Amino acid sequence: MRLLIKNGTVVNSDNKFISDVLCVDNKIVEIANSIELSDDDSEIIDASGCFVFPGGIDPHVHMNLPSKAGFSSDDFNSGSKAALWGGTTSIIDFVTPHRSQFLDEAIHQRLTEASNCNTSFSFHISPVKWHDDMDGQIKQCIDLGFTSFKVYTAYKDTIGISDDDLLKVMKSVGKHGGILLIHCELGDAIDSNKSELTKQGKRSPFYHPLSRPSYTESQAVKNAIELAYEACCPIYIVHVSTQESLSYIRDAQKRGQLVYAETCPQYLLFDDSRYNGKFIDTASFVMSPPLRKKEDIDALWVALADGTIHTVGTDHCPFSIKQKAEGIDDFRKIPNGVGGVEHRLQLLFTYGVVSGKITINKFVELTSTNAARIFGLYPKKGIIDVGADADIVIWNPEEKSMISSTTHHQNTDINIYDGMEIVGSPEYVILDGKLIKEGNSFSNELSVGRLLKRK
Ligand code: URP
Ligand code: ZN
């Protein structure tokens, strides 16, 4: 199977040039000017005026996540279709075992749930409790190609990890050459804030951010950085939302510690004024950490541009209006999370590149290259190069559209980006050498995505 992309502007994290790109089967085999093919059965796409990006990699999604209000509303099938529609060809989700479950058993269960995923995919593995044989289990995950792990310092009553266990997990992950993702929030302080507020009758979504003030994130970030230093463990801090967290991360990076950082479009585009208003409008924005202040948003954009933040993931975890309404009388019962896997590239292109906050190369770095590098997929993914996987997005930079919950592909009746204007569109999406999306339709029968074995 041959696919020839002609006259596009190839953009990688460190270069930009006009060229043809030839894919054979699932690989890029040639990048050159004026590639000509003699056979008739090759597919040819004219990409004049378009950018040719490496397929997006979203390193933070939660398909089919169990919550007290039911599962997050996108399963692997619907969520991965939405991802492809927006130019994301690989996703990394999570395996979260029960406290006493073996990691490999939980991986097998999650693989069944992901068996109808249409993108390439992998999982970060979450040790939720230390067991005597956990060190061996972590090593086994790495040998299987699951080289990243995730812990939560919030959610102490369900999946949160104790400080003692966190240090043990860090030492083990570091020793075996893995990387640890950390959801940094002070779980105990938040739990006591939540009890105090609700005792006072403060139960609307307005109080959600007040229960999780800025310091509950930044202090947890500081603690995690100190523990990781002691444990010699590379860490990746998910969904960074505050200016103060960034200053701890920056200091650690300056000392040479391996501390990577991610933020998400919701923290770059909205502030905490979204918690003023009617229940469903405000409940739609209930996520953890919560939205912050204008100064935090400005600091996040600076940190994207200067390299303190390495990736933009989505933390895609949508719920329906009905599910959010579980917390109509008590914000603690509102399922936490928002959708966005479909819009990550368009939002970052419009509000980052077009608005002049980041360069087009930085856009590629943040949406694809750095996730590939950090999570062991580079140089098969994250770059347009000979020998790389043929995961490619042909981007029309002129196309204008508007996000709407009535036209999106995510399985939810909520879209926090509803009504936002977008510039730029993934005109063609190619996964493993196959043309998946063309203009406004999926072009091929979608096939099941590949489980990625990571280094
Ligand atoms: O509110 C959020 N972030 N929901 C998804 C689960 C998590 O905490 O990452
Ligand atoms: Zn998350």
XYZ file of N, CA, C and O in Angstrom, residues 123-286:
656
model
N -0.858 2.249 27.887
C -1.346 2.609 29.220
C -0.197 3.017 30.127
O 0.891 2.443 30.051
N -0.470 3.986 31.000
C 0.358 4.202 32.181
C -0.253 3.298 33.271
O -1.481 3.202 33.375
N 0.597 2.707 34.097
C 0.101 1.758 35.108
C 0.123 2.430 36.484
O 1.135 3.023 36.866
N -0.979 2.294 37.211
C -1.098 2.979 38.510
C -0.974 2.026 39.698
O -1.953 1.358 40.055
N 0.182 1.981 40.341
C 0.223 1.218 41.599
C -0.516 2.052 42.657
O -0.128 3.182 42.927
N -1.593 1.513 43.213
C -2.385 2.295 44.174
C -2.009 1.951 45.614
O -2.420 2.635 46.549
N -1.225 0.877 45.778
C -0.775 0.477 47.110
C 0.507 -0.336 46.938
O 0.658 -1.060 45.960
N 1.411 -0.204 47.911
C 2.649 -0.992 47.836
C 2.399 -2.380 48.397
O 1.779 -2.549 49.451
N 2.832 -3.402 47.674
C 2.799 -4.787 48.178
C 4.228 -5.297 48.163
O 5.073 -4.756 47.443
N 4.490 -6.381 48.897
C 5.859 -6.903 48.967
C 6.437 -7.223 47.593
O 7.624 -7.059 47.358
N 5.573 -7.707 46.702
C 6.108 -8.088 45.386
C 5.939 -6.973 44.338
O 6.098 -7.212 43.141
N 5.639 -5.755 44.782
C 5.364 -4.667 43.829
C 6.586 -4.334 42.972
O 6.460 -4.020 41.780
N 7.778 -4.413 43.573
C 8.988 -4.104 42.807
C 9.079 -5.021 41.570
O 9.344 -4.555 40.459
N 8.812 -6.301 41.796
C 8.850 -7.266 40.675
C 7.740 -6.974 39.671
O 7.947 -7.111 38.458
N 6.589 -6.586 40.179
C 5.475 -6.292 39.254
C 5.788 -5.071 38.386
O 5.447 -5.028 37.199
N 6.428 -4.074 38.992
C 6.788 -2.873 38.219
C 7.793 -3.248 37.127
O 7.665 -2.847 35.968
N 8.757 -4.073 37.489
C 9.749 -4.505 36.491
C 9.059 -5.263 35.350
O 9.356 -5.058 34.174
N 8.117 -6.116 35.742
C 7.402 -6.906 34.725
C 6.644 -5.986 33.747
O 6.654 -6.213 32.528
N 6.013 -4.929 34.272
C 5.305 -3.977 33.392
C 6.273 -3.356 32.389
O 5.973 -3.240 31.190
N 7.447 -2.964 32.890
C 8.431 -2.331 31.992
C 8.862 -3.323 30.914
O 8.937 -2.979 29.728
N 9.090 -4.577 31.323
C 9.472 -5.597 30.336
C 8.372 -5.799 29.287
O 8.650 -6.112 28.135
N 7.120 -5.600 29.702
C 5.999 -5.770 28.763
C 5.809 -4.556 27.848
O 4.979 -4.563 26.947
N 6.551 -3.469 28.125
C 6.430 -2.271 27.279
C 5.568 -1.182 27.889
O 5.242 -0.196 27.221
N 5.194 -1.358 29.153
C 4.468 -0.289 29.865
C 5.478 0.385 30.788
O 5.694 -0.048 31.922
N 6.117 1.425 30.282
C 7.308 1.961 30.971
C 7.003 3.174 31.843
O 7.918 3.760 32.417
N 5.733 3.549 31.908
C 5.367 4.713 32.732
C 4.280 4.309 33.727
O 3.439 3.451 33.433
N 4.315 4.962 34.877
C 3.430 4.615 35.991
C 2.772 5.905 36.463
O 3.260 6.997 36.180
N 1.675 5.782 37.192
C 1.030 7.017 37.662
C 0.506 6.830 39.078
O -0.096 5.803 39.384
N 0.735 7.835 39.894
C 0.154 7.825 41.234
C -0.638 9.115 41.442
O -0.393 10.128 40.776
N -1.572 9.030 42.371
C -2.432 10.158 42.727
C -2.186 10.480 44.194
O -2.280 9.587 45.051
N -1.870 11.730 44.496
C -1.738 12.110 45.909
C -3.062 12.660 46.433
O -3.186 12.943 47.621
N -4.066 12.828 45.546
C -5.441 13.149 45.974
C -6.239 11.845 45.971
O -5.660 10.771 45.814
N -7.560 11.960 46.140
C -8.469 10.802 46.085
C -8.033 9.695 47.047
O -7.991 8.513 46.682
N -7.710 10.100 48.302
C -7.149 9.132 49.261
C -8.119 7.977 49.558
O -7.695 6.883 49.896
N -9.446 8.228 49.425
C -10.397 7.157 49.767
C -10.552 6.120 48.651
O -11.170 5.085 48.860
N -10.006 6.386 47.476
C -10.169 5.404 46.385
C -8.820 4.984 45.789
O -8.322 3.904 46.088
N -8.214 5.847 44.990
C -7.005 5.432 44.267
C -5.751 6.176 44.727
O -4.665 5.932 44.199
N -5.908 7.080 45.699
C -4.752 7.865 46.169
C -3.750 6.986 46.909
O -4.112 5.991 47.539
N -2.487 7.376 46.854
C -1.417 6.570 47.462
C -0.887 7.302 48.705
O -0.876 8.540 48.750
N -0.455 6.533 49.705
C 0.108 7.170 50.909
C 1.527 7.663 50.611
O 2.173 7.183 49.669
N 2.016 8.605 51.436
C 3.364 9.152 51.199
C 4.434 8.062 51.295
O 5.397 8.043 50.524
N 4.276 7.134 52.265
C 5.267 6.049 52.418
C 5.322 5.190 51.156
O 6.399 4.862 50.646
N 4.132 4.826 50.684
C 4.080 3.977 49.483
C 4.596 4.726 48.257
O 5.233 4.137 47.375
N 4.347 6.041 48.217
C 4.803 6.836 47.075
C 6.325 6.755 46.948
O 6.864 6.544 45.851
N 7.018 6.885 48.068
C 8.480 6.841 48.025
C 8.960 5.465 47.530
O 9.881 5.368 46.714
N 8.273 4.412 47.997
C 8.674 3.055 47.555
C 8.447 2.890 46.051
O 9.282 2.327 45.339
N 7.303 3.383 45.569
C 7.018 3.277 44.128
C 8.074 4.052 43.340
O 8.620 3.564 42.340
N 8.403 5.258 43.824
C 9.408 6.070 43.114
C 10.748 5.340 43.036
O 11.396 5.322 41.978
N 11.165 4.752 44.149
C 12.472 4.067 44.158
C 12.469 2.916 43.167
O 13.444 2.710 42.440
N 11.360 2.189 43.129
C 11.286 1.034 42.233
C 11.251 1.476 40.763
O 11.997 0.957 39.927
N 10.402 2.453 40.453
C 10.285 2.917 39.056
C 11.634 3.485 38.591
O 12.104 3.196 37.486
N 12.270 4.265 39.462
C 13.565 4.848 39.108
C 14.612 3.761 38.869
O 15.357 3.800 37.878
N 14.641 2.778 39.763
C 15.643 1.699 39.656
C 15.491 0.920 38.344
O 16.466 0.552 37.704
N 14.234 0.710 37.917
C 14.006 -0.115 36.716
C 13.966 0.704 35.427
O 13.670 0.177 34.353
N 14.232 2.014 35.533
C 14.338 2.823 34.308
C 13.014 3.331 33.775
O 12.919 3.688 32.606
N 11.991 3.364 34.630
C 10.698 3.895 34.191
C 10.553 5.371 34.524
O 11.525 6.042 34.916
N 9.346 5.885 34.326
C 9.039 7.277 34.683
C 7.709 7.270 35.422
O 6.823 6.468 35.114
N 7.599 8.172 36.406
C 6.386 8.206 37.228
C 5.592 9.486 36.973
O 6.117 10.595 37.150
N 4.332 9.331 36.557
C 3.424 10.471 36.436
C 2.794 10.709 37.808
O 2.460 9.742 38.503
N 2.623 11.955 38.159
C 2.021 12.240 39.464
C 0.898 13.263 39.321
O 1.086 14.343 38.747
N -0.274 12.870 39.832
C -1.381 13.829 40.004
C -1.122 14.464 41.361
O -1.296 13.831 42.398
N -0.660 15.721 41.333
C -0.209 16.381 42.566
C -1.306 17.263 43.158
O -1.590 18.350 42.641
N -1.921 16.801 44.214
C -2.822 17.622 45.025
C -2.751 17.068 46.443
O -2.625 15.847 46.626
N -2.834 17.953 47.440
C -2.789 17.516 48.843
C -4.147 16.920 49.211
O -5.082 17.655 49.563
N -4.249 15.590 49.113
C -5.536 14.917 49.310
C -6.157 15.182 50.674
O -7.360 15.462 50.771
N -5.343 15.113 51.737
C -5.927 15.240 53.086
C -6.468 16.653 53.313
O -7.562 16.836 53.853
N -5.706 17.660 52.899
C -6.153 19.054 53.078
C -7.447 19.293 52.297
O -8.385 19.933 52.793
N -7.510 18.748 51.091
C -8.714 18.929 50.257
C -9.914 18.251 50.912
O -11.003 18.832 50.989
N -9.702 17.032 51.430
C -10.820 16.317 52.065
C -11.347 17.109 53.250
O -12.555 17.225 53.455
N -10.430 17.697 54.046
C -10.944 18.443 55.194
C -11.598 19.759 54.754
O -12.627 20.158 55.299
N -11.081 20.411 53.715
C -11.759 21.608 53.170
C -13.175 21.268 52.699
O -14.122 22.030 52.933
N -13.296 20.129 52.024
C -14.602 19.741 51.472
C -15.609 19.500 52.600
O -16.756 19.958 52.530
N -15.154 18.823 53.675
C -16.070 18.560 54.802
C -16.494 19.869 55.452
O -17.664 20.071 55.762
N -15.522 20.754 55.661
C -15.809 22.030 56.328
C -16.816 22.847 55.504
O -17.808 23.361 56.046
N -16.576 22.955 54.197
C -17.473 23.750 53.341
C -18.882 23.173 53.342
O -19.863 23.914 53.477
N -18.986 21.860 53.208
C -20.340 21.285 53.119
C -21.059 21.381 54.464
O -22.266 21.585 54.495
N -20.302 21.293 55.581
C -20.917 21.482 56.902
C -21.548 22.879 57.000
O -22.574 23.074 57.613
N -20.897 23.836 56.347
C -21.417 25.216 56.356
C -22.516 25.436 55.306
O -22.924 26.567 55.054
N -22.921 24.360 54.648
C -23.982 24.467 53.634
C -23.486 24.983 52.291
O -24.280 25.355 51.430
N -22.170 25.020 52.127
C -21.597 25.542 50.867
C -21.412 24.365 49.906
O -20.368 23.715 49.904
N -22.447 24.112 49.123
C -22.508 22.850 48.386
C -22.592 22.994 46.871
O -22.704 22.011 46.146
N -22.560 24.212 46.353
C -22.683 24.376 44.898
C -21.298 24.259 44.249
O -20.272 24.341 44.940
N -21.249 24.115 42.904
C -19.941 23.998 42.228
C -19.014 25.188 42.490
O -17.794 25.055 42.347
N -19.588 26.320 42.900
C -18.769 27.500 43.218
C -17.687 27.151 44.257
O -16.586 27.727 44.253
N -18.016 26.182 45.138
C -17.085 25.854 46.230
C -16.046 24.797 45.850
O -15.115 24.559 46.613
N -16.227 24.181 44.696
C -15.230 23.178 44.263
C -13.811 23.771 44.230
O -12.910 23.219 44.877
N -13.585 24.905 43.557
C -12.207 25.442 43.555
C -11.763 25.926 44.929
O -10.563 25.877 45.235
N -12.722 26.344 45.762
C -12.325 26.810 47.095
C -11.862 25.642 47.972
O -11.094 25.822 48.915
N -12.320 24.452 47.643
C -11.870 23.277 48.404
C -10.476 22.818 47.947
O -9.839 22.022 48.614
N -10.045 23.314 46.781
C -8.756 22.875 46.224
C -7.938 24.115 45.846
O -7.601 24.317 44.671
N -7.638 24.969 46.825
C -6.916 26.205 46.482
C -5.546 25.901 45.883
O -5.026 24.783 46.015
N -5.003 26.932 45.288
C -3.752 26.823 44.540
C -2.635 26.086 45.307
O -1.938 25.241 44.743
N -2.514 26.391 46.616
C -1.401 25.784 47.358
C -1.543 24.268 47.465
O -0.554 23.553 47.621
N -2.799 23.752 47.390
C -2.960 22.292 47.508
C -2.327 21.578 46.310
O -1.983 20.403 46.394
N -2.197 22.298 45.203
C -1.445 21.714 44.080
C 0.052 21.992 44.236
O 0.878 21.060 44.194
N 0.405 23.257 44.425
C 1.834 23.605 44.360
C 2.632 22.938 45.491
O 3.777 22.514 45.283
N 1.998 22.815 46.676
C 2.709 22.165 47.781
C 2.930 20.677 47.471
O 3.980 20.116 47.776
N 1.921 20.071 46.834
C 2.061 18.657 46.453
C 3.132 18.495 45.372
O 3.885 17.506 45.359
N 3.228 19.474 44.486
C 4.272 19.439 43.453
C 5.646 19.520 44.118
O 6.572 18.742 43.812
N 5.769 20.442 45.076
C 7.051 20.619 45.780
C 7.443 19.309 46.491
O 8.578 18.831 46.367
N 6.470 18.721 47.204
C 6.746 17.465 47.921
C 7.187 16.368 46.952
O 8.136 15.622 47.216
N 6.471 16.269 45.841
C 6.769 15.200 44.875
C 8.176 15.371 44.311
O 8.921 14.393 44.155
N 8.547 16.608 44.025
C 9.879 16.863 43.458
C 10.951 16.454 44.475
O 11.954 15.807 44.129
N 10.720 16.790 45.758
C 11.713 16.445 46.781
C 11.838 14.933 46.946
O 12.943 14.378 47.013
N 10.689 14.253 46.986
C 10.726 12.787 47.131
C 11.407 12.129 45.931
O 12.184 11.186 46.080
N 11.088 12.627 44.739
C 11.658 12.031 43.515
C 13.170 12.220 43.482
O 13.909 11.356 42.998
N 13.629 13.339 44.015
C 15.074 13.590 44.071
C 15.727 12.532 44.965
O 16.726 11.910 44.594
N 15.105 12.328 46.137
C 15.636 11.332 47.079
C 15.614 9.931 46.450
O 16.525 9.133 46.650
N 14.578 9.653 45.683
C 14.400 8.304 45.126
C 15.097 8.107 43.783
O 15.081 6.999 43.239
N 15.701 9.163 43.239
C 16.323 9.102 41.893
C 15.319 8.614 40.856
O 15.587 7.653 40.114
N 14.176 9.251 40.823
C 13.124 8.810 39.893
C 12.710 9.968 38.983
O 12.328 11.040 39.458
N 12.760 9.775 37.657
C 12.233 10.804 36.751
C 10.723 10.932 36.951
O 10.030 9.911 37.043
N 10.227 12.151 36.996
C 8.784 12.334 37.171
C 8.200 13.250 36.096
O 8.904 14.058 35.488
N 6.898 13.081 35.927
C 6.123 13.844 34.946
C 4.881 14.314 35.685
O 4.072 13.493 36.148
N 4.773 15.627 35.860
C 3.661 16.155 36.647
C 2.506 16.480 35.706
O 2.656 17.297 34.790
N 1.394 15.774 35.922
C 0.249 15.930 35.011
C -0.508 17.215 35.338
O -0.412 17.747 36.446
N -1.256 17.656 34.403
C -2.157 18.827 34.485
C -1.711 19.925 35.465
O -2.425 20.272 36.400
N -0.534 20.486 35.186
C -0.056 21.615 36.008
C -0.948 22.818 35.717
O -1.221 23.149 34.553
N -1.414 23.480 36.781
C -2.366 24.581 36.563
C -1.971 25.882 37.250
O -2.641 26.892 37.045
N -0.915 25.875 38.087
C -0.633 27.124 38.822
C 0.781 27.652 38.562
O 1.722 26.896 38.297
N 0.845 28.962 38.745
C 2.112 29.670 38.579
C 3.156 29.164 39.594
O 4.323 28.996 39.281
N 2.681 28.933 40.833
C 3.615 28.509 41.870
C 4.156 27.096 41.604
O 5.337 26.829 41.824
N 3.304 26.205 41.102
C 3.793 24.866 40.727
C 4.919 25.021 39.706
O 5.948 24.338 39.780
N 4.704 25.912 38.742
C 5.710 26.106 37.690
C 7.042 26.560 38.274
O 8.101 26.150 37.795
N 6.987 27.383 39.320
C 8.265 27.871 39.846
C 9.035 26.728 40.529
O 10.258 26.645 40.394
N 8.325 25.803 41.193
C 9.025 24.636 41.778
C 9.597 23.735 40.677
O 10.701 23.201 40.786
N 8.795 23.569 39.617
C 9.241 22.707 38.503
C 10.476 23.310 37.827
O 11.480 22.627 37.571
N 10.415 24.607 37.611
C 11.527 25.303 36.947
C 12.803 25.198 37.779
O 13.882 24.913 37.258
N 12.680 25.398 39.095
C 13.855 25.302 39.974
C 14.479 23.906 39.889
O 15.694 23.758 39.814
N 13.618 22.891 39.916
C 14.133 21.503 39.861
C 14.828 21.250 38.530
O 15.907 20.646 38.479
N 14.215 21.721 37.452
C 14.830 21.523 36.123
C 16.181 22.220 36.060
O 17.142 21.688 35.497
N 16.270 23.413 36.679
C 17.550 24.149 36.654
C 18.626 23.385 37.399
O 19.798 23.433 37.051
N 18.229 22.653 38.446
C 19.201 21.832 39.199
C 19.580 20.570 38.437
O 20.405 19.792 38.897
N 18.897 20.311 37.325
C 19.223 19.133 36.518
C 18.383 17.918 36.852
O 18.639 16.822 36.346
N 17.353 18.101 37.686
C 16.491 16.967 38.014
C 15.548 16.679 36.847
O 15.089 17.612 36.167
N 15.266 15.394 36.613
C 14.364 15.045 35.516
C 12.912 15.226 35.956
O 12.297 14.325 36.524
N 12.415 16.424 35.732
C 11.022 16.744 36.070
C 10.360 17.272 34.798
O 10.726 18.335 34.300
N 9.417 16.497 34.284
C 8.666 16.912 33.095
C 7.308 17.439 33.541
O 6.816 17.086 34.617
N 6.716 18.268 32.695
C 5.431 18.850 33.077
C 4.468 18.877 31.897
O 4.876 19.032 30.743
N 3.202 18.700 32.260
C 2.113 18.723 31.268
C 1.076 19.754 31.718
O 0.868 19.943 32.914
N 0.465 20.431 30.775
C -0.774 21.128 31.104
C -1.827 20.721 30.082
O -1.562 19.877 29.206
N -3.024 21.269 30.224
C -4.140 20.854 29.372
C -4.842 22.102 28.840
O -4.797 23.168 29.478
N -5.531 21.999 27.690
C -6.174 23.180 27.105
C -7.097 23.909 28.073
O -7.151 25.143 28.076
N -7.817 23.160 28.910
C -8.776 23.822 29.818
C -8.085 24.806 30.756
O -8.634 25.860 31.084
N -6.841 24.494 31.171
C -6.129 25.402 32.090
C -5.517 26.587 31.340
O -5.151 27.593 31.947
N -5.398 26.446 30.017
C -4.827 27.528 29.206
C -5.896 28.505 28.729
O -5.577 29.609 28.293
N -7.153 28.075 28.788
C -8.199 28.864 28.123
C -9.293 29.402 29.037
O -10.051 30.288 28.626
N -9.419 28.873 30.228
C -10.512 29.315 31.122
C -9.976 29.664 32.500
O -9.048 29.012 32.986
N -10.638 30.645 33.143
C -10.279 30.919 34.542
C -11.429 30.538 35.475
O -12.482 30.068 35.024
N -11.215 30.760 36.773
C -12.170 30.233 37.756
C -13.486 31.014 37.817
O -14.370 30.664 38.599
N -13.635 32.057 36.980
C -14.939 32.730 36.928
C -16.004 31.767 36.367
O -17.198 32.023 36.507
N -15.581 30.683 35.749
C -16.528 29.702 35.206
C -17.321 28.993 36.297
O -18.259 28.259 36.007
N -16.905 29.162 37.567
C -17.655 28.527 38.658
C -18.743 29.449 39.218
O -19.386 29.107 40.209
N -18.918 30.635 38.607
C -20.034 31.522 38.979
C -21.152 31.293 37.984
O -20.950 31.507 36.782
N -22.333 30.895 38.459
C -23.448 30.758 37.522
C -24.368 29.616 37.883
O -24.333 29.098 39.004
N -25.150 29.194 36.887
C -26.159 28.147 37.114
C -25.486 26.794 37.284
O -24.367 26.573 36.783
N -26.213 25.837 37.898
C -25.579 24.570 38.242
C -24.881 23.905 37.058
O -23.687 23.635 37.109
N -25.623 23.631 35.972
C -25.002 22.776 34.951
C -23.876 23.493 34.225
O -22.876 22.882 33.844
N -24.005 24.828 34.092
C -22.912 25.574 33.435
C -21.626 25.481 34.250
O -20.530 25.384 33.698
N -21.772 25.508 35.563
C -20.584 25.499 36.417
C -20.109 24.070 36.684
O -18.905 23.804 36.692
N -21.061 23.147 36.834
C -20.693 21.735 37.089
C -19.896 21.171 35.904
O -19.043 20.299 36.076
N -20.188 21.685 34.707
C -19.461 21.207 33.518
C -17.957 21.451 33.655
O -17.151 20.775 33.021
N -17.586 22.447 34.464
C -16.171 22.791 34.635
C -15.570 22.169 35.899
O -14.436 22.500 36.267
N -16.313 21.279 36.537
C -15.744 20.633 37.733
C -14.740 19.570 37.285
O -15.083 18.587 36.628
